[in-house]
CSV table of N, CA and C in Angstrom, one decimal:
chain,number,residue,atom,x,y,z
Q,1,MET,N,-15.3,99.0,-34.2
Q,1,MET,CA,-14.0,98.0,-34.4
Q,1,MET,C,-13.0,97.9,-33.1
Q,2,ASP,N,-12.6,96.5,-32.4
Q,2,ASP,CA,-12.7,96.2,-31.3
Q,2,ASP,C,-11.0,96.7,-31.0
Q,3,THR,N,-11.3,97.5,-29.2
Q,3,THR,CA,-10.2,98.2,-28.7
Q,3,THR,C,-8.4,97.2,-29.1
Q,4,ALA,N,-7.5,97.8,-29.9
Q,4,ALA,CA,-6.3,97.3,-29.9
Q,4,ALA,C,-5.7,97.7,-28.9
Q,5,PRO,N,-4.7,96.4,-29.2
Q,5,PRO,CA,-3.7,96.6,-27.7
Q,5,PRO,C,-2.6,97.7,-27.6
Q,6,PRO,N,-2.5,98.5,-26.4
Q,6,PRO,CA,-1.4,99.1,-26.1
Q,6,PRO,C,-0.5,99.4,-27.1
Q,7,PRO,N,-0.5,100.8,-27.4
Q,7,PRO,CA,0.5,100.7,-28.3
Q,7,PRO,C,2.2,99.8,-27.5
Q,8,ARG,N,3.8,99.5,-28.6
Q,8,ARG,CA,4.1,99.4,-27.2
Q,8,ARG,C,5.7,100.6,-28.2
Q,9,PRO,N,7.0,100.6,-27.2
Q,9,PRO,CA,8.0,102.0,-28.0
Q,9,PRO,C,8.6,100.5,-28.3
Q,10,ALA,N,8.7,102.3,-30.1
Q,10,ALA,CA,9.7,101.5,-30.7
Q,10,ALA,C,11.0,101.1,-30.5
Q,11,THR,N,11.8,100.0,-31.1
Q,11,THR,CA,12.8,99.6,-30.7
Q,11,THR,C,13.7,100.7,-31.3
Q,12,ASP,N,13.8,100.3,-32.5
Q,12,ASP,CA,14.5,101.8,-33.7
Q,12,ASP,C,14.3,103.7,-33.5
Q,13,GLY,N,14.1,104.2,-32.6
Q,13,GLY,CA,13.6,105.4,-32.3
Q,13,GLY,C,12.1,105.3,-33.6
Q,14,ARG,N,11.7,104.6,-34.1
Q,14,ARG,CA,10.4,105.7,-34.8
Q,14,ARG,C,9.2,105.4,-34.1
Q,15,PRO,N,8.0,106.1,-34.3
Q,15,PRO,CA,6.7,106.6,-33.5
Q,15,PRO,C,6.4,105.2,-33.4
Q,16,GLY,N,5.6,105.1,-32.6
Q,16,GLY,CA,5.0,104.2,-32.9
Q,16,GLY,C,3.3,103.9,-32.8
Q,17,PRO,N,2.4,103.5,-32.8
Q,17,PRO,CA,0.9,103.4,-32.6
Q,17,PRO,C,0.4,104.4,-32.3
Q,18,LYS,N,-0.1,105.1,-32.5
Q,18,LYS,CA,-1.5,105.9,-32.5
Q,18,LYS,C,-2.0,105.7,-31.2
Q,19,PRO,N,-2.7,106.0,-30.2
Q,19,PRO,CA,-3.3,105.3,-29.0
Q,19,PRO,C,-4.8,104.1,-30.0
Q,20,GLY,N,-5.0,103.2,-29.5
Q,20,GLY,CA,-6.0,101.9,-30.8
Q,20,GLY,C,-6.5,102.7,-32.1
Q,21,VAL,N,-4.8,102.8,-32.8
Q,21,VAL,CA,-4.4,102.0,-33.5
Q,21,VAL,C,-3.5,100.7,-33.6
Q,22,PRO,N,-3.5,100.2,-34.3
Q,22,PRO,CA,-2.9,98.0,-34.5
Q,22,PRO,C,-1.9,98.7,-35.0
Q,23,ALA,N,-0.8,97.9,-34.0
Q,23,ALA,CA,0.6,98.3,-34.7
Q,23,ALA,C,0.9,97.6,-35.9
Q,24,TYR,N,1.8,98.5,-36.8
Q,24,TYR,CA,2.2,97.8,-37.9
Q,24,TYR,C,2.3,96.1,-37.8
Q,25,HIS,N,2.4,95.6,-37.5
Q,25,HIS,CA,2.7,94.4,-37.5
Q,25,HIS,C,2.5,93.6,-37.2
Q,26,THR,N,0.7,94.0,-36.5
Q,26,THR,CA,-0.7,93.2,-35.8
Q,26,THR,C,-1.3,92.1,-36.8
Q,27,PRO,N,-0.7,90.7,-37.0
Q,27,PRO,CA,-1.3,89.5,-37.4
Q,27,PRO,C,-3.0,89.6,-38.0
Q,28,VAL,N,-3.3,89.8,-39.3
Q,28,VAL,CA,-3.9,89.5,-39.5
Q,28,VAL,C,-4.7,88.6,-40.6
Q,29,PHE,N,-6.3,88.4,-40.6
Q,29,PHE,CA,-6.1,87.2,-41.5
Q,29,PHE,C,-7.7,88.1,-42.8
Q,30,VAL,N,-7.2,87.6,-43.5
Q,30,VAL,CA,-8.3,88.3,-45.1
Q,30,VAL,C,-8.6,87.4,-45.9
Q,31,PRO,N,-9.6,87.9,-45.9
Q,31,PRO,CA,-10.4,87.4,-47.7
Q,31,PRO,C,-9.1,86.9,-48.5
Q,32,ALA,N,-9.0,85.8,-49.4
Q,32,ALA,CA,-7.7,85.9,-50.4
Q,32,ALA,C,-8.0,84.6,-51.2
Q,33,HIS,N,-7.5,84.2,-51.8
Q,33,HIS,CA,-7.8,82.7,-52.8
Q,33,HIS,C,-6.3,82.5,-53.5
Q,34,PRO,N,-6.3,81.4,-53.4
Q,34,PRO,CA,-5.3,81.3,-54.9
Q,34,PRO,C,-5.5,81.3,-56.6
Q,35,ARG,N,-5.3,82.0,-57.4
Q,35,ARG,CA,-5.4,81.9,-58.7
Q,35,ARG,C,-3.8,81.0,-59.4
Q,36,SER,N,-3.7,80.9,-60.7
Q,36,SER,CA,-3.0,81.0,-61.6
Q,36,SER,C,-2.6,81.0,-62.8
Q,37,VAL,N,-1.9,81.4,-63.5
Q,37,VAL,CA,-2.2,81.6,-64.8
Q,37,VAL,C,-0.8,81.1,-65.9
Q,38,ALA,N,-1.4,80.3,-67.1
Q,38,ALA,CA,-0.9,79.1,-68.1
Q,38,ALA,C,-0.1,80.2,-68.6
Q,39,GLY,N,1.1,79.9,-69.4
Q,39,GLY,CA,1.9,80.7,-69.7
Q,39,GLY,C,3.1,79.6,-69.7
Q,40,THR,N,4.3,79.8,-71.1
Q,40,THR,CA,5.2,79.2,-71.1
Q,40,THR,C,6.5,79.6,-70.5
Q,41,GLY,N,7.2,78.3,-69.8
Q,41,GLY,CA,8.2,78.2,-69.7
Q,41,GLY,C,9.6,79.1,-70.5
Q,42,ALA,N,10.9,79.5,-70.2
Q,42,ALA,CA,12.2,79.6,-70.7
Q,42,ALA,C,12.5,78.3,-71.7
Q,43,ASP,N,11.8,76.9,-71.4
Q,43,ASP,CA,12.8,76.0,-72.4
Q,43,ASP,C,10.8,76.4,-73.5
Q,44,GLY,N,10.3,76.5,-73.0
Q,44,GLY,CA,9.1,76.1,-74.2
Q,44,GLY,C,7.6,75.8,-73.7
Q,45,ARG,N,8.5,74.5,-72.5
Q,45,ARG,CA,7.2,74.0,-72.0
Q,45,ARG,C,5.6,74.8,-70.5
Q,46,PRO,N,5.2,73.9,-71.6
Q,46,PRO,CA,3.4,75.1,-69.9
Q,46,PRO,C,4.0,75.4,-69.1
Q,47,VAL,N,4.0,76.2,-68.7
Q,47,VAL,CA,3.5,76.2,-66.8
Q,47,VAL,C,2.3,77.0,-66.9
Q,48,ARG,N,2.8,76.7,-65.1
Q,48,ARG,CA,1.7,77.5,-64.4
Q,48,ARG,C,2.3,78.9,-63.3
Q,49,SER,N,2.2,79.9,-63.6
Q,49,SER,CA,2.4,80.4,-62.7
Q,49,SER,C,1.7,80.9,-61.6
Q,50,ALA,N,1.4,81.2,-60.0
Q,50,ALA,CA,0.2,81.2,-59.2
Q,50,ALA,C,0.7,82.1,-58.4
Q,51,PHE,N,-0.4,83.1,-57.6
Q,51,PHE,CA,-0.6,84.5,-57.0
Q,51,PHE,C,-1.4,84.1,-56.1
Q,52,VAL,N,-1.9,84.9,-55.0
Q,52,VAL,CA,-3.0,85.0,-54.9
Q,52,VAL,C,-3.8,86.9,-54.9
Q,53,VAL,N,-4.6,86.1,-54.3
Q,53,VAL,CA,-6.4,87.4,-55.6
Q,53,VAL,C,-6.5,87.6,-53.2
Q,54,LEU,N,-6.2,89.5,-53.2
Q,54,LEU,CA,-7.6,89.4,-52.0
Q,54,LEU,C,-8.2,89.5,-52.5
Q,55,GLU,N,-9.6,89.2,-52.0
Q,55,GLU,CA,-11.0,89.2,-52.1
Q,55,GLU,C,-11.5,91.1,-51.5
Q,56,LEU,N,-11.9,92.4,-52.1
Q,56,LEU,CA,-12.5,92.8,-51.6
Q,56,LEU,C,-13.3,93.0,-52.0
Q,57,PHE,N,-14.3,94.3,-51.2
Q,57,PHE,CA,-15.9,94.3,-50.8
Q,57,PHE,C,-16.6,95.5,-51.3
Q,58,GLY,N,-17.9,96.2,-51.4
Q,58,GLY,CA,-17.8,97.2,-52.1
Q,58,GLY,C,-18.3,98.1,-50.1
Q,59,HIS,N,-18.0,99.0,-50.2
Q,59,HIS,CA,-18.5,99.8,-48.7
Q,59,HIS,C,-19.2,100.7,-49.4
Q,60,PRO,N,-20.4,101.4,-48.1
Q,60,PRO,CA,-21.1,102.1,-48.8
Q,60,PRO,C,-20.5,104.0,-48.4
Q,61,SER,N,-18.7,103.8,-48.0
Q,61,SER,CA,-18.0,105.4,-48.1
Q,61,SER,C,-17.0,105.1,-48.0
Q,62,HIS,N,-16.8,104.0,-48.7
Q,62,HIS,CA,-15.1,103.4,-48.5
Q,62,HIS,C,-14.7,103.6,-50.0
Q,63,GLY,N,-15.9,102.8,-50.7
Q,63,GLY,CA,-16.1,102.6,-51.9
Q,63,GLY,C,-15.7,101.0,-51.8
Q,64,HIS,N,-14.6,100.5,-52.8
Q,64,HIS,CA,-14.0,99.0,-52.5
Q,64,HIS,C,-12.9,99.4,-51.4
Q,65,VAL,N,-13.1,98.2,-50.3
Q,65,VAL,CA,-12.4,97.9,-48.9
Q,65,VAL,C,-11.8,96.6,-48.9
Q,66,ALA,N,-10.3,96.0,-49.2
Q,66,ALA,CA,-10.3,94.8,-48.4
Q,66,ALA,C,-10.1,94.6,-46.4
Q,67,PHE,N,-11.4,93.6,-46.0
Q,67,PHE,CA,-11.3,93.4,-44.3
Q,67,PHE,C,-9.9,92.8,-44.2
Q,68,ALA,N,-9.6,92.9,-42.8
Q,68,ALA,CA,-8.9,92.3,-42.1
Q,68,ALA,C,-9.3,92.2,-40.8
Q,69,PHE,N,-9.4,90.9,-40.3
Q,69,PHE,CA,-9.8,90.3,-39.2
Q,69,PHE,C,-9.0,89.8,-37.7
Q,70,THR,N,-8.2,90.3,-37.4
Q,70,THR,CA,-7.6,90.1,-35.7
Q,70,THR,C,-8.0,88.9,-35.6
Q,71,ALA,N,-8.4,87.2,-36.1
Q,71,ALA,CA,-8.4,86.4,-35.1
Q,71,ALA,C,-9.4,86.1,-36.2
Q,72,LEU,N,-8.7,84.5,-36.5
Q,72,LEU,CA,-9.5,83.9,-37.7
Q,72,LEU,C,-11.2,83.6,-37.2
Q,73,GLU,N,-11.7,83.8,-36.1
Q,73,GLU,CA,-12.8,83.6,-35.6
Q,73,GLU,C,-13.4,83.9,-36.3
Q,74,LYS,N,-12.9,85.9,-35.9
Q,74,LYS,CA,-13.5,86.3,-36.3
Q,74,LYS,C,-14.1,85.9,-38.0
Q,75,LEU,N,-13.5,85.8,-38.7
Q,75,LEU,CA,-13.5,85.9,-40.5
Q,75,LEU,C,-14.8,85.0,-41.1
Q,76,VAL,N,-14.2,83.8,-39.9
Q,76,VAL,CA,-15.7,82.7,-39.7
Q,76,VAL,C,-16.8,83.2,-40.3
Q,77,ASP,N,-16.6,84.1,-38.5
Q,77,ASP,CA,-18.3,84.3,-38.3
Q,77,ASP,C,-18.7,85.5,-39.0
Q,78,ALA,N,-18.3,86.5,-39.3
Q,78,ALA,CA,-18.0,86.8,-40.8
Q,78,ALA,C,-19.0,86.9,-41.8
Q,79,LEU,N,-18.2,85.6,-43.1
Q,79,LEU,CA,-17.9,85.2,-43.7
Q,79,LEU,C,-18.1,84.5,-44.3
Q,80,GLY,N,-17.9,83.3,-43.0
Q,80,GLY,CA,-18.3,81.5,-43.7
Q,80,GLY,C,-16.8,80.2,-43.3
Q,81,GLU,N,-17.3,79.6,-42.8
Q,81,GLU,CA,-16.4,78.5,-42.4
Q,81,GLU,C,-15.6,77.8,-44.6
Q,82,ALA,N,-16.2,78.3,-44.9
Q,82,ALA,CA,-15.4,78.3,-46.8
Q,82,ALA,C,-15.2,79.0,-47.3
Q,83,GLN,N,-14.6,80.4,-46.5
Q,83,GLN,CA,-13.6,81.7,-46.6
Q,83,GLN,C,-12.6,80.8,-47.0
Q,84,PRO,N,-11.7,81.4,-47.8
Q,84,PRO,CA,-10.6,80.7,-48.1
Q,84,PRO,C,-10.0,82.3,-47.5
Q,85,TRP,N,-8.0,82.3,-46.7
Q,85,TRP,CA,-8.1,83.7,-46.1
Q,85,TRP,C,-5.9,83.4,-46.4
Q,86,VAL,N,-6.3,84.2,-46.1
Q,86,VAL,CA,-4.4,84.7,-46.2
Q,86,VAL,C,-3.9,84.9,-45.2
Q,87,ALA,N,-2.9,84.7,-44.8
Q,87,ALA,CA,-2.1,85.1,-43.1
Q,87,ALA,C,-1.8,86.5,-43.6
Q,88,THR,N,-0.9,87.9,-42.3
Q,88,THR,CA,-0.2,89.0,-42.9
Q,88,THR,C,-0.1,89.8,-42.0
Q,89,SER,N,0.8,90.7,-42.2
Q,89,SER,CA,0.5,91.9,-41.0
Q,89,SER,C,-0.7,93.4,-41.6
Q,90,LEU,N,-0.8,94.4,-40.7
Q,90,LEU,CA,-1.4,95.2,-40.9
Q,90,LEU,C,-1.4,96.1,-41.7
Q,91,GLY,N,0.4,96.2,-41.9
Q,91,GLY,CA,0.4,97.5,-42.0
Q,91,GLY,C,1.1,96.8,-43.5
Q,92,PRO,N,1.7,96.1,-44.0
Q,92,PRO,CA,2.2,95.9,-45.3
Q,92,PRO,C,0.8,95.6,-46.1
Q,93,LEU,N,-0.5,95.5,-45.3
Q,93,LEU,CA,-0.7,95.3,-45.7
Q,93,LEU,C,-2.0,96.6,-46.7
Q,94,ALA,N,-2.1,97.3,-45.3
Q,94,ALA,CA,-3.1,98.6,-46.0
Q,94,ALA,C,-1.5,99.5,-46.8
Q,95,GLU,N,-0.1,99.3,-46.4
Q,95,GLU,CA,0.4,100.0,-47.4
Q,95,GLU,C,0.2,99.8,-48.9
Q,96,GLY,N,0.1,98.4,-49.4
Q,96,GLY,CA,0.2,98.0,-50.8
Q,96,GLY,C,-1.5,98.0,-50.9
Q,97,VAL,N,-2.9,97.7,-50.1
Q,97,VAL,CA,-4.1,98.1,-51.0
Q,97,VAL,C,-4.5,99.4,-51.6
Q,98,ARG,N,-3.6,100.8,-50.5
Q,98,ARG,CA,-3.6,102.0,-50.4
Q,98,ARG,C,-3.3,102.6,-51.9
Q,99,GLU,N,-2.5,101.8,-53.1
Q,99,GLU,CA,-1.1,102.0,-53.6
Q,99,GLU,C,-3.2,101.8,-55.3
Q,100,GLN,N,-3.7,101.0,-54.4
Q,100,GLN,CA,-4.4,100.8,-55.4
Q,100,GLN,C,-6.4,102.2,-55.2
Q,101,GLY,N,-6.0,102.4,-54.4
Q,101,GLY,CA,-7.0,103.6,-54.0
Q,101,GLY,C,-8.3,102.1,-53.2
Q,102,VAL,N,-7.9,101.5,-52.2
Q,102,VAL,CA,-8.6,100.2,-51.7
Q,102,VAL,C,-8.2,100.8,-49.8
Q,103,THR,N,-9.3,100.5,-49.2
Q,103,THR,CA,-8.8,101.1,-47.8
Q,103,THR,C,-9.0,99.5,-46.8
Q,104,VAL,N,-7.8,99.3,-46.0
Q,104,VAL,CA,-8.2,98.2,-45.6
Q,104,VAL,C,-10.0,98.0,-44.1
Q,105,VAL,N,-11.1,97.8,-43.9
Q,105,VAL,CA,-11.8,97.4,-42.7
Q,105,VAL,C,-11.5,96.6,-41.6
Q,106,LEU,N,-11.3,97.2,-40.2
Q,106,LEU,CA,-10.9,96.3,-40.0
Q,106,LEU,C,-11.5,95.7,-38.8
Q,107,ASP,N,-11.9,94.8,-39.1
Q,107,ASP,CA,-12.6,94.0,-38.2
Q,107,ASP,C,-13.9,94.3,-38.2
Q,108,PRO,N,-14.5,94.5,-39.8
Q,108,PRO,CA,-15.9,94.9,-39.6
Q,108,PRO,C,-17.4,94.1,-39.2
Q,109,ARG,N,-18.1,95.0,-38.2
Q,109,ARG,CA,-19.3,94.2,-37.9
Q,109,ARG,C,-20.2,94.4,-39.2
Q,110,ALA,N,-20.5,94.5,-40.4
Q,110,ALA,CA,-21.1,94.5,-40.9
Q,110,ALA,C,-20.5,93.8,-42.5
Q,111,THR,N,-20.6,92.4,-43.0
Q,111,THR,CA,-20.1,92.1,-44.0
Q,111,THR,C,-21.9,91.5,-45.2
Q,112,PRO,N,-21.0,91.0,-45.9
Q,112,PRO,CA,-21.7,90.7,-46.8
Q,112,PRO,C,-23.0,89.8,-46.2
Q,113,ALA,N,-24.7,90.4,-46.5
Q,113,ALA,CA,-25.6,89.0,-46.1
Q,113,ALA,C,-24.9,87.9,-46.0
Q,114,GLU,N,-24.7,86.9,-47.6
Q,114,GLU,CA,-24.5,86.1,-48.2
Q,114,GLU,C,-22.9,85.5,-47.9
Q,115,PRO,N,-22.1,84.2,-47.5
Q,115,PRO,CA,-21.1,84.2,-47.6
Q,115,PRO,C,-21.3,84.4,-49.2
Q,116,THR,N,-19.4,84.5,-49.6
Q,116,THR,CA,-19.2,84.8,-51.2
Q,116,THR,C,-18.8,82.9,-51.0
Q,117,TRP,N,-18.2,82.5,-49.9
Q,117,TRP,CA,-17.8,81.0,-50.3
Q,117,TRP,C,-18.9,80.0,-49.9
Q,118,GLN,N,-18.8,79.0,-50.8
Q,118,GLN,CA,-19.7,77.6,-49.9
Q,118,GLN,C,-19.1,76.7,-50.3
Q,119,PRO,N,-18.7,75.5,-49.8
Q,119,PRO,CA,-18.5,75.1,-49.4
Q,119,PRO,C,-18.6,74.7,-51.0
Q,120,GLU,N,-19.2,74.2,-51.6
Q,120,GLU,CA,-19.1,73.3,-53.2
Q,120,GLU,C,-17.8,74.2,-54.0
Q,121,ASP,N,-18.6,76.1,-53.6
Q,121,ASP,CA,-17.4,76.1,-54.4
Q,121,ASP,C,-16.0,75.9,-54.1
Q,122,LEU,N,-15.5,75.5,-53.1
Q,122,LEU,CA,-14.2,75.3,-52.8
Q,122,LEU,C,-13.7,73.7,-53.3
Q,123,ALA,N,-15.3,72.9,-53.5
Q,123,ALA,CA,-14.1,71.7,-53.9
Q,123,ALA,C,-14.7,72.1,-55.8
Q,124,ALA,N,-15.4,72.7,-55.9
Q,124,ALA,CA,-15.3,73.1,-57.5
Q,124,ALA,C,-13.6,73.5,-58.2
Q,125,PHE,N,-13.5,74.6,-57.3
Q,125,PHE,CA,-12.5,75.9,-57.2
Q,125,PHE,C,-10.7,74.3,-57.2
Q,126,ALA,N,-10.7,73.4,-56.3
Q,126,ALA,CA,-10.1,72.3,-56.4
Q,126,ALA,C,-9.8,71.4,-56.9
Q,127,GLN,N,-10.9,70.8,-57.9
Q,127,GLN,CA,-11.1,70.2,-59.4
Q,127,GLN,C,-11.0,71.2,-60.0
Q,128,GLU,N,-11.0,72.4,-60.6
Q,128,GLU,CA,-9.9,72.9,-61.4
Q,128,GLU,C,-8.1,73.7,-61.6
Q,129,VAL,N,-7.8,73.6,-59.7
Q,129,VAL,CA,-6.5,73.1,-59.8
Q,129,VAL,C,-6.0,72.5,-60.4
Q,130,ARG,N,-6.4,70.8,-60.1
Q,130,ARG,CA,-6.0,69.8,-60.3
Q,130,ARG,C,-5.5,69.3,-61.4
Q,131,ARG,N,-6.6,70.2,-62.1
Q,131,ARG,CA,-6.1,70.2,-64.0
Q,131,ARG,C,-4.3,70.8,-64.8
């Protein structure tokens, strides 16, 4: 993990982060992609409900983990230019996935040998979404 910025004092009386731990609201880039499901609206007409799926990765000692990158360039270097992503804050991400038994790995050095998304995957996904 890269060195985190020095902790800033909390302005609301809460303790700040421990040394070396990124602040709760540190922006991060997370591998994710949009999805949607078909349904029926209140008026009986077909509708699609959209949502975002975080991508999880296998980790030898932590089971499934969510990768989070402190710079978009780090995500691209690790997972390739075709990797879809979302930006969020580290704290809410960690809290949300912890409920599912998932750990966040910040700026992972070891990443999948092959990018999970290729440019042709994005093209196929775009075609699917347009239907």
